[in-house]
XYZ file of C-alpha atoms in Angstrom:
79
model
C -51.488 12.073 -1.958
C -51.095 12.944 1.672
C -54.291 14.954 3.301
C -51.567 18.059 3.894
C -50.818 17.797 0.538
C -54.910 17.612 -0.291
C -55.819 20.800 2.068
C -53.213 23.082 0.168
C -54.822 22.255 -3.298
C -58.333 22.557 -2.791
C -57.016 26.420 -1.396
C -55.503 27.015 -4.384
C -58.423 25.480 -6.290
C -60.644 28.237 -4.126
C -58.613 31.379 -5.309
C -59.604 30.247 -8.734
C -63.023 31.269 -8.407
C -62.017 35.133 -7.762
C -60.523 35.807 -11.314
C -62.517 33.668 -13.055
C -66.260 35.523 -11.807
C -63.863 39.141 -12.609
C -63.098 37.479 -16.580
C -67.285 37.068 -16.442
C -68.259 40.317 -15.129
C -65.858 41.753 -18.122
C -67.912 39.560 -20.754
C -71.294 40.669 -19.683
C -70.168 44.692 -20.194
C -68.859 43.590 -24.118
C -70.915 45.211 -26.962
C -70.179 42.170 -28.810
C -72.758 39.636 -27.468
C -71.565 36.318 -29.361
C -68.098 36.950 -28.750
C -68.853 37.411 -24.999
C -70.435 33.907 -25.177
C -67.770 32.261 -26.853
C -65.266 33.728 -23.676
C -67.465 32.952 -21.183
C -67.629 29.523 -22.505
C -63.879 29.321 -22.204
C -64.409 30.282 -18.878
C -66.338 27.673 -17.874
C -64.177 25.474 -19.425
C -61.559 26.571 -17.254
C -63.902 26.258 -14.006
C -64.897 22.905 -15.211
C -61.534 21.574 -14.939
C -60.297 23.218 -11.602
C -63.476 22.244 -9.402
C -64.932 19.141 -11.680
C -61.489 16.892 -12.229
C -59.091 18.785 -10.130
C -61.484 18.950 -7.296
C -63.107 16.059 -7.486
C -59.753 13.950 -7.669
C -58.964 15.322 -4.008
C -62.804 14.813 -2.642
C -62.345 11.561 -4.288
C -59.864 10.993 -1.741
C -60.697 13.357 1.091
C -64.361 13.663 0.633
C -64.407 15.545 4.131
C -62.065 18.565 2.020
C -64.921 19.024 -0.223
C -65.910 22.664 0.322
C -68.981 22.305 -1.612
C -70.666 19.470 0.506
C -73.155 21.544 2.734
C -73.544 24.295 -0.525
C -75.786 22.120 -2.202
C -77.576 21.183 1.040
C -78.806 24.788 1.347
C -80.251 25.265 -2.454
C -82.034 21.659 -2.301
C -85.889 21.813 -1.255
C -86.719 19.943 1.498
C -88.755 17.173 0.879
């Protein structure tokens, strides 16, 4: 795939993130507290596969379009 080609997916793979923490906020509010883990689980089903394998198939190839590579850097202790 050509890095043009790479930059326009990860965006798209970014706008996931909006809808899928709104589908989460709606499970917390639900009376129904197994049912809301059985969703959310769906959910991060769905996240899984946009950021784990869809992601990391374009970092795999453009690891400097990985928008998560200084993320990490700031939540890991310092040794």
């Amino acid at each position: 795939m050509d890095k043009k080609t790479a930059e326009e997916l990860v965006k798209a793979v970014l706008l996931f993130g909006t809808p899928l923490n709104t589908l989460t906020e709606i499970t917390v509010k639900m009376d129904d507290k197994e049912e809301a883990k059985k969703l959310r689980r769906f959910i991060g089903e769905i996240m899984a596969l946009v950021t784990i394998d869809l992601l990391g198939s374009i970092v795999e190839q453009y690891p400097e379009l990985d928008p998560y590579k200084d993320y990490f850097k700031k939540i890991t202790p310092e040794s």
